Coordinates of N, CA, C and O in Angstrom, one line a residue:
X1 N 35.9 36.9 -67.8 CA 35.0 38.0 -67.5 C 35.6 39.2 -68.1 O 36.8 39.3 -67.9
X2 N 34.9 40.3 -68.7 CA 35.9 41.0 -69.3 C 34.7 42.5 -68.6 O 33.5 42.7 -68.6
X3 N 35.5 43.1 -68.4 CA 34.8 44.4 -67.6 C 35.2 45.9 -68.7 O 36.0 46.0 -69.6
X4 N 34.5 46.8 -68.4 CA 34.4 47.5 -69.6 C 35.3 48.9 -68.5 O 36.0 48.6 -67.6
X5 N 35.1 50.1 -68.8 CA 36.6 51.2 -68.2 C 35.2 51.9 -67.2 O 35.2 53.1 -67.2
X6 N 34.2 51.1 -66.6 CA 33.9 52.2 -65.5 C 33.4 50.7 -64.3 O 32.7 50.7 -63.4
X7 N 34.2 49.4 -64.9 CA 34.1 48.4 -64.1 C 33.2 47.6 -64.2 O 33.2 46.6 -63.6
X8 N 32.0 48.0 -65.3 CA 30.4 47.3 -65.1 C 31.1 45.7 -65.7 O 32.3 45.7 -66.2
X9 N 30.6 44.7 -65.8 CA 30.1 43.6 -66.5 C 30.0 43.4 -68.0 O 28.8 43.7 -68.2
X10 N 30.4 43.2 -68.9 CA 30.4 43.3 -70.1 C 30.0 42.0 -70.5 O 29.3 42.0 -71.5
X11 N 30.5 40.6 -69.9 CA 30.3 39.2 -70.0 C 29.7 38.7 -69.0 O 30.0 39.0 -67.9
X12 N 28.9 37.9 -69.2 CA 28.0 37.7 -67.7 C 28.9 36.1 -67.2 O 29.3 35.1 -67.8
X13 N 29.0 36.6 -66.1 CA 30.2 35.5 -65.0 C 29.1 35.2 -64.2 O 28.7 35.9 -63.2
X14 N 28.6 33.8 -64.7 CA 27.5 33.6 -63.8 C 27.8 33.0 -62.1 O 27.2 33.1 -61.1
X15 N 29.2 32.5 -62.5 CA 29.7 32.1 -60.5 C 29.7 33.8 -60.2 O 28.9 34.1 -59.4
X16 N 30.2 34.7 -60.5 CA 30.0 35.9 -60.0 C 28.6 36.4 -59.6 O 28.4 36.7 -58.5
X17 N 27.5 36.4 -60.8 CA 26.7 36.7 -59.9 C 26.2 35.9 -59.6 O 25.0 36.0 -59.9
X18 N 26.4 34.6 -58.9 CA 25.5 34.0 -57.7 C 25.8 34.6 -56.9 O 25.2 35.3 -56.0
X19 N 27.0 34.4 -57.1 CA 27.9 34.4 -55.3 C 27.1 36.5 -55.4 O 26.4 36.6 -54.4
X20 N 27.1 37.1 -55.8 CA 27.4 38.5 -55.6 C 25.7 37.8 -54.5 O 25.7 37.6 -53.2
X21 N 24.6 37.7 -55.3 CA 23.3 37.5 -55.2 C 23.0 36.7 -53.9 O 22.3 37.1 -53.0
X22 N 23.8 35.6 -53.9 CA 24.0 34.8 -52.6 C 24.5 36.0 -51.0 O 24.0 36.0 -49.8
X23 N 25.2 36.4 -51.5 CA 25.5 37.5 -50.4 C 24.7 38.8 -50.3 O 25.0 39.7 -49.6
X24 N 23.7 38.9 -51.0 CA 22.9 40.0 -50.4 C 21.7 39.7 -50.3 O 21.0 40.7 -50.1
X25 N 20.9 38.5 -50.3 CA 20.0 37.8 -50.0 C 20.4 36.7 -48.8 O 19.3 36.2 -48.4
X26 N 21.1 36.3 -48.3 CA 21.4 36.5 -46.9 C 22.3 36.8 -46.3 O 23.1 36.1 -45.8
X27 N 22.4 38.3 -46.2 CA 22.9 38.9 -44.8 C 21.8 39.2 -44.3 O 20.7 39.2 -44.8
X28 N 22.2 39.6 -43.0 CA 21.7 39.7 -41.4 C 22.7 40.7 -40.5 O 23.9 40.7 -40.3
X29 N 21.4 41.5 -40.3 CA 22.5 42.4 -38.6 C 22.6 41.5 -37.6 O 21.7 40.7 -37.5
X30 N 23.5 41.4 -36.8 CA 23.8 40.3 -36.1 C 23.4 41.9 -34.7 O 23.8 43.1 -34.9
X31 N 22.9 41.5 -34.0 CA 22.6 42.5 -32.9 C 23.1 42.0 -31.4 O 22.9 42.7 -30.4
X32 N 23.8 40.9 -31.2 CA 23.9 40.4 -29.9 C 25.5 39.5 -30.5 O 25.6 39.1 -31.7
X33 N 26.9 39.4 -29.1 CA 27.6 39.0 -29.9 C 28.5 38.0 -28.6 O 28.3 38.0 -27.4
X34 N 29.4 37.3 -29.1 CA 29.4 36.0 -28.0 C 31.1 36.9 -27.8 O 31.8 37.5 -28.6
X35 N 31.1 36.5 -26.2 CA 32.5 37.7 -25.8 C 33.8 37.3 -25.9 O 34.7 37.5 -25.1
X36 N 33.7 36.4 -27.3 CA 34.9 35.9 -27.7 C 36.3 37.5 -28.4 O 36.2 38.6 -29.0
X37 N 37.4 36.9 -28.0 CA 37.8 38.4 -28.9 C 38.1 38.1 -30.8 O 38.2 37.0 -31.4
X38 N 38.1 38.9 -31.2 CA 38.5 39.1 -32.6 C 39.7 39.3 -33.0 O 40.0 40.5 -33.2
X39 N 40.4 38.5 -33.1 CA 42.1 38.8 -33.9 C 41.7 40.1 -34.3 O 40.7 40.6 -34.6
X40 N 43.2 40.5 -34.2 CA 43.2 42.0 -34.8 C 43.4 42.1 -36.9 O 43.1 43.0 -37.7
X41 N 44.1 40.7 -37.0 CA 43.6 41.1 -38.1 C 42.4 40.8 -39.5 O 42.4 41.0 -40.7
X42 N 41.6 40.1 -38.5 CA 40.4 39.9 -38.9 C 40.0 41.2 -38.6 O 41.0 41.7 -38.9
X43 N 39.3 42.1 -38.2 CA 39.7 43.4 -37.8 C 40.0 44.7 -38.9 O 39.3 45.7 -39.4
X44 N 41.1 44.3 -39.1 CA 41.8 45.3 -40.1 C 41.2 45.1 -41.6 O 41.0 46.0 -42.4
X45 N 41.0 44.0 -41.7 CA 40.6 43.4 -43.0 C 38.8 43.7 -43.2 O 38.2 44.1 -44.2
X46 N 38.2 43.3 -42.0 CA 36.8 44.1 -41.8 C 36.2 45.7 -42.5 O 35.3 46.2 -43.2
X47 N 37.8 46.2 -41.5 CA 37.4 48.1 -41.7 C 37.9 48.6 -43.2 O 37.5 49.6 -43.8
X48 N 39.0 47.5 -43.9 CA 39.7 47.8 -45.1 C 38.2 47.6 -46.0 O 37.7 48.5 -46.7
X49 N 37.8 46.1 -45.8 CA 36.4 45.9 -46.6 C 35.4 47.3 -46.8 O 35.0 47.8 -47.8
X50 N 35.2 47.8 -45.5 CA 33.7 48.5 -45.1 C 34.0 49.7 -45.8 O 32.9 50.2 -46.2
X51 N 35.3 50.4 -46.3 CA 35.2 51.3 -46.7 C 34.8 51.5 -48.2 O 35.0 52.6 -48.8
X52 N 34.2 50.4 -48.7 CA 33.7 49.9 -50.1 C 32.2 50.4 -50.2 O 31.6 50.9 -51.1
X53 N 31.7 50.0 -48.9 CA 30.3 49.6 -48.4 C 29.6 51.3 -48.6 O 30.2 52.3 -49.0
X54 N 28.0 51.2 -48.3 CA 27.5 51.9 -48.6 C 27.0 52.6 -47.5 O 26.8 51.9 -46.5
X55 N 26.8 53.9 -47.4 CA 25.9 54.4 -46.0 C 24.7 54.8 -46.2 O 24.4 55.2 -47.3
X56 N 23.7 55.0 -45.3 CA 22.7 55.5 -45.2 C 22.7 56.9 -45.9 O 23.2 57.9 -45.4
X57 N 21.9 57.0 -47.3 CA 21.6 57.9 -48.2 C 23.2 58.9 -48.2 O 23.5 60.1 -48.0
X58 N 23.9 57.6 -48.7 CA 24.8 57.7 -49.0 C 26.1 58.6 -48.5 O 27.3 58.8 -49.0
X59 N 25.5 59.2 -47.3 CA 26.2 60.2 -46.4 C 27.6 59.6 -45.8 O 28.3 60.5 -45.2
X60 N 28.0 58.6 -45.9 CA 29.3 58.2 -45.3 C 29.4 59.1 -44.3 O 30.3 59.9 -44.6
X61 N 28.9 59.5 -43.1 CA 29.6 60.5 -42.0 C 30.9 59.9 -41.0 O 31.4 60.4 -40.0
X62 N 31.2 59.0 -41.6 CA 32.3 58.2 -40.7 C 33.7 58.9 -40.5 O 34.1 59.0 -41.7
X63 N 34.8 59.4 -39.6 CA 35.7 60.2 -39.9 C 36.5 58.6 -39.1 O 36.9 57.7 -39.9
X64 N 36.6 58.5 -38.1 CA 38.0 57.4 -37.9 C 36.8 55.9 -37.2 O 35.6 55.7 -37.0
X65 N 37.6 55.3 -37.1 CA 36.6 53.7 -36.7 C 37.5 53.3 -35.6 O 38.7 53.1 -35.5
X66 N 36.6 53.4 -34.7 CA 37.4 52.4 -33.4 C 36.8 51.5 -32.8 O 35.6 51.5 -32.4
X67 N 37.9 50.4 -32.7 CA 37.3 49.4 -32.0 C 38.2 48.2 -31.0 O 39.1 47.4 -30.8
X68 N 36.7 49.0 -30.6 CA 36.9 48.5 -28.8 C 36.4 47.4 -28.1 O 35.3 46.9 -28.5
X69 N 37.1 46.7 -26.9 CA 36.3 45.8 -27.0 C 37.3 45.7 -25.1 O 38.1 46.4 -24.6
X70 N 36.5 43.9 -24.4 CA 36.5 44.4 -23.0 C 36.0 45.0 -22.0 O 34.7 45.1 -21.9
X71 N 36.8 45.4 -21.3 CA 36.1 46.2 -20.0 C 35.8 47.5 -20.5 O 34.7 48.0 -20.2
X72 N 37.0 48.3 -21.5 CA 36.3 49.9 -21.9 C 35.1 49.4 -23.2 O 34.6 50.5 -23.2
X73 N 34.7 49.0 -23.7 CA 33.8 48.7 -24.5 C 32.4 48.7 -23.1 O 31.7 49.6 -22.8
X74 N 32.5 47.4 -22.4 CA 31.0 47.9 -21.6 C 31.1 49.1 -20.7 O 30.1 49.6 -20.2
X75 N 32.1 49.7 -20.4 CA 32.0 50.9 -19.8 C 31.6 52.2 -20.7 O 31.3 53.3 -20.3
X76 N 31.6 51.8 -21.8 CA 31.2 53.1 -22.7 C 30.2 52.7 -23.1 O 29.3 53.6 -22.8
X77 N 29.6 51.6 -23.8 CA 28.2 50.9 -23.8 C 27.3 51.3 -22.3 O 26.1 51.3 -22.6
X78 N 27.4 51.5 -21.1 CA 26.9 51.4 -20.2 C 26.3 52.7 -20.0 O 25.1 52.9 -19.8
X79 N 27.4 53.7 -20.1 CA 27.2 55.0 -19.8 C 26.0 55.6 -21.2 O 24.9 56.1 -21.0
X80 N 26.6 55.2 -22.7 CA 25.6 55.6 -23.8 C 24.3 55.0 -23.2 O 23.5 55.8 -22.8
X81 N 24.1 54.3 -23.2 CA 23.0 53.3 -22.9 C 22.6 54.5 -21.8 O 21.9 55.4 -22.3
X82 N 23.0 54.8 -20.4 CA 22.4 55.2 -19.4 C 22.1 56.9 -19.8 O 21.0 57.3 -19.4
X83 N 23.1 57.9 -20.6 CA 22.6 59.0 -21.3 C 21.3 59.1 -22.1 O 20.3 59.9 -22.0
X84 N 21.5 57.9 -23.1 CA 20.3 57.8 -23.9 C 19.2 57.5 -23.0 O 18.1 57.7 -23.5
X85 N 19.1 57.2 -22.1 CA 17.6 56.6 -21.1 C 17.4 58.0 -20.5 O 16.5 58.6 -20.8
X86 N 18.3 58.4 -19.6 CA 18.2 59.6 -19.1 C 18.0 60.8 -19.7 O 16.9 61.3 -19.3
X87 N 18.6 61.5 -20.6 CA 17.6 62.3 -21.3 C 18.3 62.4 -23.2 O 19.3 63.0 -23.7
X88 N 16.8 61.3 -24.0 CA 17.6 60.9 -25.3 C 17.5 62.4 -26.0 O 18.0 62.4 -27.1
X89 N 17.1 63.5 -25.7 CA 17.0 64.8 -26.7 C 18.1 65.1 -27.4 O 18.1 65.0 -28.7
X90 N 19.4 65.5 -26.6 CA 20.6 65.9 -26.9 C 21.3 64.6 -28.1 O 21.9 64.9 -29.2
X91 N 21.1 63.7 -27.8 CA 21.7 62.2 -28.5 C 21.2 62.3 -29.9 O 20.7 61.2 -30.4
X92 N 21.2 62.9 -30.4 CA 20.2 62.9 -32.2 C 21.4 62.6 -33.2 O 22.6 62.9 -33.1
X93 N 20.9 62.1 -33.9 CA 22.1 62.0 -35.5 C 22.6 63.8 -35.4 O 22.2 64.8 -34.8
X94 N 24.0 63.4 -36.5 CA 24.4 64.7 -37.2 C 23.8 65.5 -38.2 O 23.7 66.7 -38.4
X95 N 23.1 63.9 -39.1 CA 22.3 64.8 -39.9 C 20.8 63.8 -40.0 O 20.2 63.0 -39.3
X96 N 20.5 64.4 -41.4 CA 18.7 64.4 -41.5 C 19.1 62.6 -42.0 O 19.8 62.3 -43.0
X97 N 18.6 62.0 -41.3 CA 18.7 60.6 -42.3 C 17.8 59.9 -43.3 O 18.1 59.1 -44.2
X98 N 16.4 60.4 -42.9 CA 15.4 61.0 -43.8 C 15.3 61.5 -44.8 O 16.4 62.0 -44.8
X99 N 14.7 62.0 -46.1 CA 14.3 63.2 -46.2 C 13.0 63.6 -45.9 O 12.0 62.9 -45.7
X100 N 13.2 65.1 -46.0 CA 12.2 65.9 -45.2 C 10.8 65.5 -45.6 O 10.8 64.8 -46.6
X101 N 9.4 65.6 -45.0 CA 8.7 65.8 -45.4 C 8.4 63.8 -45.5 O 9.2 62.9 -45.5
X102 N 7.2 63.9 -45.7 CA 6.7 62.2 -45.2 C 7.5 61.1 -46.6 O 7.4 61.4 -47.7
X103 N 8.0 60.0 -46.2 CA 8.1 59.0 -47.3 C 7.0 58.7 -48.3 O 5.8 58.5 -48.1
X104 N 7.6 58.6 -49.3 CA 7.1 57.7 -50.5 C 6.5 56.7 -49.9 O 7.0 55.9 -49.1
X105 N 5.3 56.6 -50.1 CA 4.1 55.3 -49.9 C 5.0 53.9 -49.4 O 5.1 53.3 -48.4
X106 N 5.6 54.0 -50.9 CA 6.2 52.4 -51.1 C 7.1 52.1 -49.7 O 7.1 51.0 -49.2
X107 N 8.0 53.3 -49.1 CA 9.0 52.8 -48.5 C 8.1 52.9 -47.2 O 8.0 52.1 -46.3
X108 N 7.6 54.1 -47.2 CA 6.5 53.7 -45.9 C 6.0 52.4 -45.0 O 6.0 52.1 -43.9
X109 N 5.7 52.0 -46.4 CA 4.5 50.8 -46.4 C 5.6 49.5 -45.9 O 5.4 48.5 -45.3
X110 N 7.1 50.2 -46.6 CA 7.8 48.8 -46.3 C 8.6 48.7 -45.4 O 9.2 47.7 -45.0
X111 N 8.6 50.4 -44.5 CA 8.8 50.5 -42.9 C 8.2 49.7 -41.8 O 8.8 49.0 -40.9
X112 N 6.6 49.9 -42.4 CA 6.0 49.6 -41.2 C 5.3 48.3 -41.4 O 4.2 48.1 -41.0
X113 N 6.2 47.6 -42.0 CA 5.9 45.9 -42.2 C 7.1 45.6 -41.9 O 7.1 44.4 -41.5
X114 N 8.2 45.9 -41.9 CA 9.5 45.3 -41.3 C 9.3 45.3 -40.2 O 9.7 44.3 -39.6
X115 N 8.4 46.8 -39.2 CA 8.7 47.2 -37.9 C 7.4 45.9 -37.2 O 7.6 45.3 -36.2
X116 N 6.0 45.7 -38.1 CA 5.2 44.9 -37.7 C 6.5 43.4 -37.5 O 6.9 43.0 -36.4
X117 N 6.8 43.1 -38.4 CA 7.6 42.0 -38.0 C 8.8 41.7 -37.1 O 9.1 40.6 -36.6
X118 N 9.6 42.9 -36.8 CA 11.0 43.0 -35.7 C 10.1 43.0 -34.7 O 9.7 41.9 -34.2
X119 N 9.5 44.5 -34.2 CA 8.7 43.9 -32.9 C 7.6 42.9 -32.6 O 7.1 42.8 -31.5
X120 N 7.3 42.3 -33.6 CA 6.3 41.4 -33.4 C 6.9 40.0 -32.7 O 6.4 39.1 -31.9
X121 N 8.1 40.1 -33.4 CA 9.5 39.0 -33.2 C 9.9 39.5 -32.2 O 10.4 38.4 -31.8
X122 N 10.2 40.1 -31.3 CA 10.5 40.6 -29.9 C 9.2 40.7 -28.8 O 9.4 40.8 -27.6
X123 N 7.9 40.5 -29.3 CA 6.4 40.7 -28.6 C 6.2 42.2 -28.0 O 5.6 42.5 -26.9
X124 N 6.9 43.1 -28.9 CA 6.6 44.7 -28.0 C 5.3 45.3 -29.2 O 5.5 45.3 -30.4
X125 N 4.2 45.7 -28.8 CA 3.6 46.0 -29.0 C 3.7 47.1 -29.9 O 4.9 47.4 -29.8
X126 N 3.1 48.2 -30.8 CA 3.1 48.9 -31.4 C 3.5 50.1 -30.7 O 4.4 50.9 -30.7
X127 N 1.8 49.7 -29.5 CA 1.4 50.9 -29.1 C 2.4 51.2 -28.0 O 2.3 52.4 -27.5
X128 N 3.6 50.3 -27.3 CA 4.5 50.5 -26.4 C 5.6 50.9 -26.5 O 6.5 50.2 -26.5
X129 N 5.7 52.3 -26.6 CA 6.8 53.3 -27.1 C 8.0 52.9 -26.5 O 9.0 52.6 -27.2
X130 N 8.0 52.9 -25.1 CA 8.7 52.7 -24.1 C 9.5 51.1 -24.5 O 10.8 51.2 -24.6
X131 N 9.1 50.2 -24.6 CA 9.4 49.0 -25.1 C 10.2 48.8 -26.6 O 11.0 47.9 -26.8
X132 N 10.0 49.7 -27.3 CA 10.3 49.8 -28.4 C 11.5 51.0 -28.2 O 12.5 50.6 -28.8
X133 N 11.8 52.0 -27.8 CA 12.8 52.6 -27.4 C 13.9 51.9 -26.9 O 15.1 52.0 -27.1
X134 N 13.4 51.1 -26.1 CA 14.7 50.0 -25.4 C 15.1 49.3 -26.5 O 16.3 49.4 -26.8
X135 N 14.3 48.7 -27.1 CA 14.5 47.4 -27.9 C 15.9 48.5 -28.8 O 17.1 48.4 -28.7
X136 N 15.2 49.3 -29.5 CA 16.0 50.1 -30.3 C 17.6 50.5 -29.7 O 18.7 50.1 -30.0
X137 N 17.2 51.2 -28.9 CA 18.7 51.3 -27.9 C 19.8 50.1 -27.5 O 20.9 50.1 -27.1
X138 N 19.0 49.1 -27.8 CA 20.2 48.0 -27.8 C 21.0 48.1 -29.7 O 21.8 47.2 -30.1
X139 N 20.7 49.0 -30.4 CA 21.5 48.7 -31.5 C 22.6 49.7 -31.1 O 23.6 49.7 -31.8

């Protein structure tokens, strides 16, 4: 495979892009997790990866990563969880994760067919705000 000076592809390495293709056609958020622990340096190797990775509209707001896990893990899970129920106003992003002003049709359209299908897959109704705020608050 011979790559050109800003890294692109220059020879097509077709085991490369499967595998590239294979890995972004199935991943999955894993939202629920078994309370096994994680070696530490499976871990290290995770957060070394992630810093490759991309963020929402590209903002990286990340300054340090911690991770926790145990008894102080549900004790701070417990408390966020019971802030956000109690009053979610103050709890907002840093920044706009949006932009301003209504979406593009297309991404719209492909909002609210993902959201038809997550809560449809959970049975919370559209019209159940309340139901859908929980569901959400578990990410």
């Amino acid at each position: 495979m011979a790559l050109s000076m800003n890294g692109c592809i220059l020879e097509k390495d077709v085991t490369l892009v499967e595998k590239v293709d294979s890995v972004m056609k199935t991943r999955f958020s894993c939202r629920h997790y078994l309370p096994k622990p994680v070696p530490r340096r499976a871990l290290e190797e995770i957060v070394d990866a992630a810093r490759f990775s991309p963020s929402g509209n590209n903002m990286q707001p990340w300054e340090k990563v911690y991770c926790i896990t145990g008894e102080t893990l549900k004790i701070i899970t417990d408390e966020m969880t019971k802030a956000n129920c109690l009053n979610p106003n103050p709890h907002t992003s840093e920044y706009d994760y949006y932009p301003p002003g209504p979406l593009p049709s297309i991404y719209a359209t492909r909002r609210q067919e993902f959201g038809k299908l997550h809560y449809g897959a959970l049975n919370i109704a559209r019209e159940d705000t309340e139901g859908r705020a929980k569901a959400s608050s578990r990410n």
